Coordinates of C-alpha atoms and ligand atoms in Angstrom, one line a residue:
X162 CA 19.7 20.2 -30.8
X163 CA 15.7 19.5 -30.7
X164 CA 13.8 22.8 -31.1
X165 CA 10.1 23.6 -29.9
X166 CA 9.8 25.9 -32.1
X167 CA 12.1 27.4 -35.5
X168 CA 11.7 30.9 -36.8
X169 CA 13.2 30.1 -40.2
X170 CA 13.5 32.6 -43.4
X171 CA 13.2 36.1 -42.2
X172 CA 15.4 38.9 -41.7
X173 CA 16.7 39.1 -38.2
X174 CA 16.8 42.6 -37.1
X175 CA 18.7 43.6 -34.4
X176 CA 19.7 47.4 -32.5
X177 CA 23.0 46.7 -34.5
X178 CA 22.7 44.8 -37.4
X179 CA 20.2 42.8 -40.0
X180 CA 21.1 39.4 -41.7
X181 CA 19.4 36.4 -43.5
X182 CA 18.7 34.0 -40.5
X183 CA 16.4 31.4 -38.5
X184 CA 16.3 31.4 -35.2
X185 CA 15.4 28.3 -33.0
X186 CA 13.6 28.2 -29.3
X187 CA 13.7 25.5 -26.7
X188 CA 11.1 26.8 -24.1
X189 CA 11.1 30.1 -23.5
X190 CA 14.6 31.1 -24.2
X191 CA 16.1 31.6 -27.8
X192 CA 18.8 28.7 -28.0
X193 CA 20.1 29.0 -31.3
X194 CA 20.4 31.6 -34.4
X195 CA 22.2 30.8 -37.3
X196 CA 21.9 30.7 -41.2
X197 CA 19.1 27.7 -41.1
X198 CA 18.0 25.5 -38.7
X199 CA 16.4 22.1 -39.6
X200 CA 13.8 20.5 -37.4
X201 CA 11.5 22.3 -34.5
X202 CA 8.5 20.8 -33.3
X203 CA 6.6 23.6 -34.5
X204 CA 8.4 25.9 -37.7
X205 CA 7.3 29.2 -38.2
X206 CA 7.9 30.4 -42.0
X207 CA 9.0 33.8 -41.6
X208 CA 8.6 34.7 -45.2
X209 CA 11.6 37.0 -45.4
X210 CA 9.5 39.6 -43.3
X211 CA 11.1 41.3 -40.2
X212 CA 12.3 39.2 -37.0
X213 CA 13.2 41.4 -34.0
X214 CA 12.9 41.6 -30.4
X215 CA 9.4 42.3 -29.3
X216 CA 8.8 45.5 -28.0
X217 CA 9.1 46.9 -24.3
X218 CA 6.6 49.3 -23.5
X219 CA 8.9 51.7 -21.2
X220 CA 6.2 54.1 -20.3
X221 CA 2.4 53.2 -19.4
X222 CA -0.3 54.1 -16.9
X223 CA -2.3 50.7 -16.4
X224 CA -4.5 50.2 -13.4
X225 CA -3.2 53.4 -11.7
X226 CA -5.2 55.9 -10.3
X227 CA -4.2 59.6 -12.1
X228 CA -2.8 62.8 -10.2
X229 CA -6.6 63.5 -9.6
X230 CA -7.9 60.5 -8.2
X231 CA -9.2 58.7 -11.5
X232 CA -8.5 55.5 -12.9
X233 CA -7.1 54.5 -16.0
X234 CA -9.3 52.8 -18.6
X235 CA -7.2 49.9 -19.2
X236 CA -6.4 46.8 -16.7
X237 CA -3.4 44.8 -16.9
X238 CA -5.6 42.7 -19.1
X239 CA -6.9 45.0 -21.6
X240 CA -3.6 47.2 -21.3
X241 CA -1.7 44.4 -22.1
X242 CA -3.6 42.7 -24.6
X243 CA -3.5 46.2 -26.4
X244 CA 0.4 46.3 -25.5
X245 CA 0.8 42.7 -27.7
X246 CA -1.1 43.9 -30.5
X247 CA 1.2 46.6 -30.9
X248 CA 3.9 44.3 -30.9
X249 CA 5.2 44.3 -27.5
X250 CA 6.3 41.1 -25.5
X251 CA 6.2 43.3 -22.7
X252 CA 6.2 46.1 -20.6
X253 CA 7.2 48.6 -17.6
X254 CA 3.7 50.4 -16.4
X255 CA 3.5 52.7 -13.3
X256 CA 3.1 51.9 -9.3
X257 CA 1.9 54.9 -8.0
X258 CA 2.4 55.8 -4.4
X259 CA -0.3 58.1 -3.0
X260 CA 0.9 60.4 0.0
X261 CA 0.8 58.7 3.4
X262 CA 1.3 55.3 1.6
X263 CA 4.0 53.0 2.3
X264 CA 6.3 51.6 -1.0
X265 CA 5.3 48.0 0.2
X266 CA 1.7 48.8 0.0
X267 CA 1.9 50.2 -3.4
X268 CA 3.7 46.9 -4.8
X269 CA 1.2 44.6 -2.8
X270 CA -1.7 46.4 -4.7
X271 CA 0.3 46.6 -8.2
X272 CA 0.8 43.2 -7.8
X273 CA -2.7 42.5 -7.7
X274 CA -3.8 44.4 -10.2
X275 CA -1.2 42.7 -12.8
X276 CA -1.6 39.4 -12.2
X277 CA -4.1 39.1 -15.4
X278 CA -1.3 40.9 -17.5
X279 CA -0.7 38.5 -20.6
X280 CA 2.7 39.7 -21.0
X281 CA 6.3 40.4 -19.1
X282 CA 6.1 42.9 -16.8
X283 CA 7.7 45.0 -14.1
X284 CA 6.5 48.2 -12.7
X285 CA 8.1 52.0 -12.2
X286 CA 7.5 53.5 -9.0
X287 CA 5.6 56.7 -9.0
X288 CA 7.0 58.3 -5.6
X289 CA 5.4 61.3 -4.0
X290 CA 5.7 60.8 -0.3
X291 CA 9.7 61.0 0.5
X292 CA 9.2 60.3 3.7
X293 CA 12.5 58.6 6.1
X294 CA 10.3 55.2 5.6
X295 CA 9.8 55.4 2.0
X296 CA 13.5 56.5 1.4
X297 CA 15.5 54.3 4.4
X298 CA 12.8 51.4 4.4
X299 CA 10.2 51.1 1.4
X300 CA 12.5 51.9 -1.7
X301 CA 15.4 49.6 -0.7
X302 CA 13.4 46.7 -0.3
X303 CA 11.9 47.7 -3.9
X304 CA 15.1 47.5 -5.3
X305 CA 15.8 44.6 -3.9
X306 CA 13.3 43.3 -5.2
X307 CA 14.1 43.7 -8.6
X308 CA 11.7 47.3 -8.6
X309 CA 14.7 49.5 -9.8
X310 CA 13.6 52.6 -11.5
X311 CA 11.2 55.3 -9.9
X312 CA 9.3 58.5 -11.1
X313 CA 8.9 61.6 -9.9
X314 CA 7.0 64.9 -10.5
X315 CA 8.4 68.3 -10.5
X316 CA 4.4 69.3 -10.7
X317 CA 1.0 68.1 -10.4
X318 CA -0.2 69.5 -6.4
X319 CA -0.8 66.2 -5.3
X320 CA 2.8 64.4 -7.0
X321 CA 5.4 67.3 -6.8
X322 CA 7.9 66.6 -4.6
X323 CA 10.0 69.6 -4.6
X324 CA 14.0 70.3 -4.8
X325 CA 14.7 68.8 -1.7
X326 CA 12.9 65.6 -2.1
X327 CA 14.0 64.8 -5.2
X328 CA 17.8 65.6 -3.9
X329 CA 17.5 62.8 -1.2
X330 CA 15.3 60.1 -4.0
X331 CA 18.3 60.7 -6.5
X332 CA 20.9 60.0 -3.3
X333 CA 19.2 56.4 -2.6
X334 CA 18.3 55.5 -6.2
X335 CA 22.1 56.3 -7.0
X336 CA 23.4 54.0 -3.9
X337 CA 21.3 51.1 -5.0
X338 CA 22.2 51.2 -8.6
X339 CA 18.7 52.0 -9.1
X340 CA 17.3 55.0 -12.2
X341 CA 15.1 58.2 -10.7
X342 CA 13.1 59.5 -14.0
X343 CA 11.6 62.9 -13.8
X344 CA 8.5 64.3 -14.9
X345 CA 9.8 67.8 -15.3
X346 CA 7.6 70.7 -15.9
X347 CA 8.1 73.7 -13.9
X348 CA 4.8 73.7 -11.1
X349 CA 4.9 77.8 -10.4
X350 CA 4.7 79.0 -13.9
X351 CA 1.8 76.4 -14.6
X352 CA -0.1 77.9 -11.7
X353 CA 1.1 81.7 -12.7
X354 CA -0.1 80.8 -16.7
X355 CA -3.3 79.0 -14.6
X356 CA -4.2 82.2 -13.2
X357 CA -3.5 84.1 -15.7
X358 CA -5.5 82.0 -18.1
X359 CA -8.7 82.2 -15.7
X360 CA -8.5 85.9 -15.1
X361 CA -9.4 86.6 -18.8
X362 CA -12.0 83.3 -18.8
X363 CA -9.6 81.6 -21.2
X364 CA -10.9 77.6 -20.0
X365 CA -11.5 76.0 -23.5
X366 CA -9.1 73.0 -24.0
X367 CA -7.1 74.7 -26.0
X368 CA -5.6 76.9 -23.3
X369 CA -4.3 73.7 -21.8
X370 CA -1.6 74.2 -24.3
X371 CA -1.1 77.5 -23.4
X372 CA -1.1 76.9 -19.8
X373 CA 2.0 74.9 -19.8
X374 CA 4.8 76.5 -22.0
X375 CA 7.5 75.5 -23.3
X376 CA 9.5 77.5 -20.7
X377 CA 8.2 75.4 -17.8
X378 CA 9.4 72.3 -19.6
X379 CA 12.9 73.8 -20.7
X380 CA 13.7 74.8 -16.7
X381 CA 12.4 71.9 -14.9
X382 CA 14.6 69.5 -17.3
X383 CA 17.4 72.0 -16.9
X384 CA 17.0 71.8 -13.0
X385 CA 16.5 68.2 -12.7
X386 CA 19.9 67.5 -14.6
X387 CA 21.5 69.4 -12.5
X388 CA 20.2 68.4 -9.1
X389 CA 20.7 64.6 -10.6
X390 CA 24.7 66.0 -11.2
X391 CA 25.1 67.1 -7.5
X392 CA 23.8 63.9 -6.2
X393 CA 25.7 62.7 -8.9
X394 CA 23.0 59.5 -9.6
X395 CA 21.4 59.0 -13.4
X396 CA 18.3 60.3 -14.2
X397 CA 16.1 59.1 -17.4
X398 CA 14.0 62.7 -18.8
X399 CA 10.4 61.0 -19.8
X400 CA 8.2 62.2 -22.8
X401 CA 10.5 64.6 -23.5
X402 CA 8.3 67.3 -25.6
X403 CA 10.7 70.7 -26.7
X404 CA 13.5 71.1 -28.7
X405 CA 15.2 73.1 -25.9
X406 CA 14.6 70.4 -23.1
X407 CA 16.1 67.8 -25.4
X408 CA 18.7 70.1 -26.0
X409 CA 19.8 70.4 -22.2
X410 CA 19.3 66.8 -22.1
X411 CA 22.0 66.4 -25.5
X412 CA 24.3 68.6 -24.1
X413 CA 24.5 66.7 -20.3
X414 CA 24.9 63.3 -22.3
X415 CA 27.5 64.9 -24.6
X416 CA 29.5 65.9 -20.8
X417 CA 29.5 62.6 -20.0
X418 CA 26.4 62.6 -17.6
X419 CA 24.5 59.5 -17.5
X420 CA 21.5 61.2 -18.4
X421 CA 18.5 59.2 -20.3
X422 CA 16.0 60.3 -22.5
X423 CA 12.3 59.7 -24.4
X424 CA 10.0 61.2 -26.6
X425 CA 6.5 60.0 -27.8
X426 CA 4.4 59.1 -30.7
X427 CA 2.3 62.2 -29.7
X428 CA 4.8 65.2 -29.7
X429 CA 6.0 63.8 -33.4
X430 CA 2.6 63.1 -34.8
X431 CA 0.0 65.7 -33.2
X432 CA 0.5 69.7 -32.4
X433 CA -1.4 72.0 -30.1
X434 CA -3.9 72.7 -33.5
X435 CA -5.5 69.5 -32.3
X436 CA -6.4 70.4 -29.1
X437 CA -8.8 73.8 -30.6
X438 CA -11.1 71.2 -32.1
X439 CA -15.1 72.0 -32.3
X440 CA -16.5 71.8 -28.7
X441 CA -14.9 69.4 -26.5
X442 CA -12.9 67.3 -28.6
X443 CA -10.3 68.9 -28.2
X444 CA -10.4 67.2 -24.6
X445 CA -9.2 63.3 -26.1
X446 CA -5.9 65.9 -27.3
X447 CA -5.3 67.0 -23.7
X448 CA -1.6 65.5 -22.2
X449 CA 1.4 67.1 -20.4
X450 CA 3.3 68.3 -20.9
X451 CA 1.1 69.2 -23.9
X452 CA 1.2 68.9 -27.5
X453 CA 3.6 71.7 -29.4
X454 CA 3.8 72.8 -32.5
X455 CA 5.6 71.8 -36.3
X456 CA 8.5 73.4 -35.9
X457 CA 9.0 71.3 -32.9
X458 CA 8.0 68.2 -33.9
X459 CA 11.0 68.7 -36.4
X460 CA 13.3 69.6 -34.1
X461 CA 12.5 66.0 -32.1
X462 CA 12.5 64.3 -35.1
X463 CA 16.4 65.1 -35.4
X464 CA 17.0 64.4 -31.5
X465 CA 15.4 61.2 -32.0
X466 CA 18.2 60.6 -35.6
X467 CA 20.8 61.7 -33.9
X468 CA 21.0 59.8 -30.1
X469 CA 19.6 62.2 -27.5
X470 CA 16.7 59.8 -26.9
X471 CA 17.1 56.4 -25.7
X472 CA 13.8 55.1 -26.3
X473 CA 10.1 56.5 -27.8
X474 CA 7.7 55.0 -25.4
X475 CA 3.8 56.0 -25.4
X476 CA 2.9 57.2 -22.0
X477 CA -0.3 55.4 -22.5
X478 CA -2.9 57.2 -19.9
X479 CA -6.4 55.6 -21.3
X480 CA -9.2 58.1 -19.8
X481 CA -12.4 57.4 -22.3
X482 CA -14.1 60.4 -22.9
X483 CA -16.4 60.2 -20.6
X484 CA -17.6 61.0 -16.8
X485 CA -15.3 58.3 -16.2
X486 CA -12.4 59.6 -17.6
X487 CA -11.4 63.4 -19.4
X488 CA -15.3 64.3 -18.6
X489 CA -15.0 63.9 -14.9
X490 CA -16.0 67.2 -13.9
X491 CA -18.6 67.5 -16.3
X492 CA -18.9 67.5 -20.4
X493 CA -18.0 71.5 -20.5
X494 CA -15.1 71.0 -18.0
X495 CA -12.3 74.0 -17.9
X496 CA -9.1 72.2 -19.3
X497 CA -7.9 72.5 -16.1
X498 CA -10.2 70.0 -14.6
X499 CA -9.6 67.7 -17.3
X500 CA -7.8 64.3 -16.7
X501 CA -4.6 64.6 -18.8
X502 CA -2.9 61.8 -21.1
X503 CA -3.6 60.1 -24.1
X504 CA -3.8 56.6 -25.1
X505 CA -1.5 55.0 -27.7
X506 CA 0.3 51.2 -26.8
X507 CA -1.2 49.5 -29.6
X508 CA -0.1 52.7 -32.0
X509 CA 3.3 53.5 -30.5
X510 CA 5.4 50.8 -32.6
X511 CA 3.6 50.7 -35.4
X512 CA 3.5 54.6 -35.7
X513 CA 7.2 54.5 -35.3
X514 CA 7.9 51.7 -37.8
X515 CA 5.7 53.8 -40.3
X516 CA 6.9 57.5 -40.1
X517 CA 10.5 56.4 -38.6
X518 CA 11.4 53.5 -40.7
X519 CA 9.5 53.7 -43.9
X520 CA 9.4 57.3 -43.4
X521 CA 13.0 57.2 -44.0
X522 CA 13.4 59.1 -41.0
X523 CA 15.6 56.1 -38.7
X524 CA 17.2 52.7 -39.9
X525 CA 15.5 49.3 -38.9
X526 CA 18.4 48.7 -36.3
X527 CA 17.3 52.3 -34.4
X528 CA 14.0 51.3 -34.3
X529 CA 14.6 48.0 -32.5
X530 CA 16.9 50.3 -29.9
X531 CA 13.9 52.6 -29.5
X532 CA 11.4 50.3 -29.1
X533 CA 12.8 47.4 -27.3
X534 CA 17.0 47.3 -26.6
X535 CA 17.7 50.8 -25.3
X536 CA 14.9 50.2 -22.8
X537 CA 15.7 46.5 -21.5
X538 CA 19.2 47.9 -21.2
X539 CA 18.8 50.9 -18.8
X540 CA 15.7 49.6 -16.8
X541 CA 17.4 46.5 -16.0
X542 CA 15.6 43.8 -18.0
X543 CA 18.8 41.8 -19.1
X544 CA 17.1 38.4 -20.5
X545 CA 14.9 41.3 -22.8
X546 CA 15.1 43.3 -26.0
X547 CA 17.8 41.6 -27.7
X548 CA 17.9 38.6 -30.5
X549 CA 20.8 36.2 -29.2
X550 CA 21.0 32.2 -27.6
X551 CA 20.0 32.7 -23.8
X552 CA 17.9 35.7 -23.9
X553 CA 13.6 35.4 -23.1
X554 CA 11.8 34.3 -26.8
X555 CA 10.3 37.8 -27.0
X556 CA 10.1 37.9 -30.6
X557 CA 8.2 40.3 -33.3
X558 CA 8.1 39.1 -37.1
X559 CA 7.1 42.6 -38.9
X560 CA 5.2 42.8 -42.2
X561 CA 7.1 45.8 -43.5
X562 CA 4.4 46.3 -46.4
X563 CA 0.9 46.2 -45.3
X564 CA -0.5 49.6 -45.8
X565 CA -3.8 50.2 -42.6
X566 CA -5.2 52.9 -41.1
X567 CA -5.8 53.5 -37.6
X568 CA -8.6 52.7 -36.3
X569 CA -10.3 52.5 -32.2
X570 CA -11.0 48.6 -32.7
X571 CA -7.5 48.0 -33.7
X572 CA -6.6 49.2 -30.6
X573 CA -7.6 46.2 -28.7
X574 CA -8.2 48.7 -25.5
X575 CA -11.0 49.9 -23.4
X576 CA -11.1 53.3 -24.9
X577 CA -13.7 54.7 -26.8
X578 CA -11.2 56.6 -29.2
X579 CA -7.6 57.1 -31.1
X580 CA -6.1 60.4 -31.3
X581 CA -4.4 58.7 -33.8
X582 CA -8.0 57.4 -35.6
X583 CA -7.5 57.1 -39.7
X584 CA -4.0 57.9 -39.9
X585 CA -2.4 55.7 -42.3
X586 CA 0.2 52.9 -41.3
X587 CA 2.6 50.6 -43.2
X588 CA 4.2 47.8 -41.8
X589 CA 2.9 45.8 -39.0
X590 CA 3.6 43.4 -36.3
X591 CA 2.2 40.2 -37.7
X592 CA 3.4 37.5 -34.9
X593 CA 4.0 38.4 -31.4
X594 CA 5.7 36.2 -28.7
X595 CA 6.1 36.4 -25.5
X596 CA 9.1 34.1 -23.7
X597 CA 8.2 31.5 -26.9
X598 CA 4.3 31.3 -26.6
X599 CA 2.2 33.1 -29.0
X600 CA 0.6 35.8 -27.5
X601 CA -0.4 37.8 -31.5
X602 CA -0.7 35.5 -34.8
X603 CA -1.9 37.2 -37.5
X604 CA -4.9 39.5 -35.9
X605 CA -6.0 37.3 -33.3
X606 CA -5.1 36.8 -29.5
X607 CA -3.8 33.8 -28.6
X608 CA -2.3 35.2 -25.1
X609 CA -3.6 34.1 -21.7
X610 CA -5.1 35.9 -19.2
X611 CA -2.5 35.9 -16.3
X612 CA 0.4 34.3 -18.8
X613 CA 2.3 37.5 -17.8
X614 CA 5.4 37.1 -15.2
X615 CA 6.7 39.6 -13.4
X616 CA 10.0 40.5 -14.3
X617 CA 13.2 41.1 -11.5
X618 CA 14.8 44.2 -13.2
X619 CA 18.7 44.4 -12.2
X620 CA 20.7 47.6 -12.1
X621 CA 20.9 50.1 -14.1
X622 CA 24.5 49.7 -16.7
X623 CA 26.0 53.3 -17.4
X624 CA 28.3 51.8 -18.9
X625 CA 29.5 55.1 -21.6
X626 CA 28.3 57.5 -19.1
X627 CA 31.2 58.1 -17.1
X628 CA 29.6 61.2 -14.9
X629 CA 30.7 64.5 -14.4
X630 CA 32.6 65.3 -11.6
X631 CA 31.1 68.5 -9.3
X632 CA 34.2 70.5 -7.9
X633 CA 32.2 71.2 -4.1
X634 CA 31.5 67.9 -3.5
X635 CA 34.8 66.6 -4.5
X636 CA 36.5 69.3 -2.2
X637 CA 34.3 67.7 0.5
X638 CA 35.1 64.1 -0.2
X639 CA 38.9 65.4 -0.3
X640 CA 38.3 66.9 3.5
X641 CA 36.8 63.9 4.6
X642 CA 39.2 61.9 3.5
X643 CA 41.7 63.7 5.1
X644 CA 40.0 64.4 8.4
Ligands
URP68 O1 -0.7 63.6 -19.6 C1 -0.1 62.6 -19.2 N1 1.1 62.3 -19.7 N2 -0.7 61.8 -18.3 C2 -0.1 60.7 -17.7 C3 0.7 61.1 -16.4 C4 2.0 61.7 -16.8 O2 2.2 62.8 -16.5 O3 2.8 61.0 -17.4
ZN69 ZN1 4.3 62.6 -17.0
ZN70 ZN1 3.2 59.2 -18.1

């Protein structure tokens, strides 16, 4: 068989397993992996580093306007470009419905706005506005479409959808095979902790932490797994932050509820202590739900060993920190006027690969699940995140022994900083391809603006999530059946 191009002496690394082997590429799929492979018109020495699936960036604000009307920092250009430093091949950002919109007018103007991606991509929905023609007429023709996975917000004035709503989004996600994921903080004890906050003229960033406890994230993922049961649909729990909302969500998985799961970069690495920085700094620290505490960050760290969360993805919300972005509403802003999110898609796999692999904290094979196979599997991507003859060329050949530290130009974004700035990485993605074309070689960009195509997503496998069975509504089934 004639190759374009060989991979040839590395070690293939896979969500499963790790062996001596080349791997060979005829356009833009993988055709062949086997102990060595002669010939290729172009042969990439591999040099007994790392070969594994590029990365999928699950979670990503790109292009979207935030709960309060500002835009992220980063284009599909720059987001992406960023993405592919970081060793992604590609990636899943957010379509954001505003209220009175209709779900085709979101995609139209997504679609836009990511035609200069320079890698793979599909898009979440962000659905606020539950109307009868967004749940009967917009989101069906998105699945059909291949747009099968959509968020929504237990908080946020302008994105909370309420009980109800998210009852009837989980009932048509669930009969078009399609994923709801849930933001899930609890919206009345924010505002109660809001007011609260302001009565005693507590406004510094630092009281953002504060303002959203633990609590509100512990009861919203509680009450989203359970409204998910009765509609019995899967839900996926995003940037999952305390040890007792990734508890609820080990314990539904452990029942047999097809339940899904991240964490980030950000609650692992970073605690509240950075948010009480001198002035305003502590304003680049400001993301909900916020930043916790050691102990926590402990207590994720063994979720993330021991298979509660599916993926580590780096809710990447670039606002620069400036009037354009966290400094909106002026450079001594209360934190609640404050865009919230934090930037990190150049930093999430090598951050992982660092504290995770080399940290001794996860094995090689988790790290490809987190970063790349868990995610292709449950949003749908089935020619993504795995090393084997017919799937995309989406390939990442690791260094696992250069020593760096972070820095803002690294990041290849359009911020002007890192929360993660001088902390010290080893291991990194050397070569990046996306669907066999360059797109990283060794520091420089050799992606294209626009080389990105849009990925159809198909539906969601839970396979190994067998559900769990509500007595009511199988007493009504039972009546109806008999009636
Ligand atoms: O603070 C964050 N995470 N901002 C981005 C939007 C969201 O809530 O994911
Ligand atoms: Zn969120
Ligand atoms: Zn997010």
């Amino acid at each position: 068989m004639e190759f374009d191009t060989v991979i040839h002496g590395g070690t293939i690394v896979t969500a499963s397993e790790q062996y001596r082997g080349d791997l060979g590429i005829s356009g833009e799929r993988i055709v062949a992996v086997a102990e060595r492979l002669d010939g290729g018109m172009r042969r990439i020495d591999a040099g007994g580093r790392l070969v594994m699936p590029g990365g999928i960036e699950a979670h990503a604000h790109i292009a979207q306007e935030s709960a309060s009307g500002i835009m992220t920092a980063d284009d599909y250009l720059s987001g992406s470009i960023s993405a592919a430093f970081g060793g992604n091949s590609s990636f899943i950002p957010f379509a954001a419905q505003h209220r009175g919109q209709t779900i085709d007018n979101v995609i139209a103007t997504y679609d836009a706005r990511a035609k200069t991606s320079i890698i793979d991509y599909s898009y979440h929905l962000i659905v606020s506005d539950p109307t009868e023609e967004t749940l009967n007429v917009g989101l069906p023709r998105a699945f059909a479409r291949g747009i099968t996975s959509l968020k929504v917000f237990t908080t946020y004035d302008l994105l909370n959808i309420g009980d109800a709503g998210m009852l009837d989004i989980l009932g048509v996600a669930r009969d078009h095979g399609a994923l709801t994921m849930v933001h899930a903080e609890n919206h009345a004890m924010i505002a109660w902790m809001n007011r609260e906050l302001a009565a005693r003229g507590m406004t510094a960033p630092k009281y953002h932490a504060i303002s959203r406890p633990e609590l509100a994230e512990e009861e919203a993922i509680n009450r989203a797994i359970l409204l998910a049961r009765l509609a019995n649909a899967p839900l996926f729990v995003v940037h999952v932050s305390t040890e007792a909302g990734a508890r609820h969500v080990q314990r539904a998985r452990a029942e047999g509820a097809p339940i899904f799961a991240e964490t980030c970069p950000q609650y692992l690495a970073l605690t509240r202590d950075d948010l009480d920085r001198p002035g305003m700094e502590g304003a680049k620290y400001i993301c909900s739900p916020p930043l916790r505490d050691a102990g926590t960050q402990d207590a994720l760290w063994r979720h993330v060993q021991t298979g509660t969360f599916d993926s580590v993805s780096s809710d990447h919300a670039p606002y620069r920190f400036d009037e354009t972005g966290k400094l909106m509403n002026g450079s001594n802003a209360p934190y609640s006027k404050i865009a919230n999110g934090l930037p990190g898609i150049a930093v999430r796999l090598p951050w992982l690969f660092s504290q995770g692999v080399i940290g001794g904290r996860i094995t090689p094979q988790q790290f490809v699940a987190f970063g790349a196979t868990n995610a292709a599997r449950i949003f749908g991507m089935t020619r993504k995140g795995r090393i084997a003859p017919g799937m995309d060329a989406d390939i990442a050949i690791w260094n696992p022994e250069t020593i760096r530290r972070v820095t803002l130009k690294d990041q290849h974004d359009k911020m002007d900083f890192t929360p993660f700035e001088g902390f010290e990485l080893t291991g990194e993605p050397e070569i990046v391809m996306t669907r066999g074309a360059l797109i990283v070689e060794h520091g420089k960009l050799r992606g294209k603006n626009g080389q990105g195509r849009f990925v159809a997503r198909g539906r969601l496998d839970v396979t190994g999530h067998p559900g769990v069975p509500v007595k009511e509504v199988a007493l009504m089934k039972t009546d109806e059946a008999n009636s």
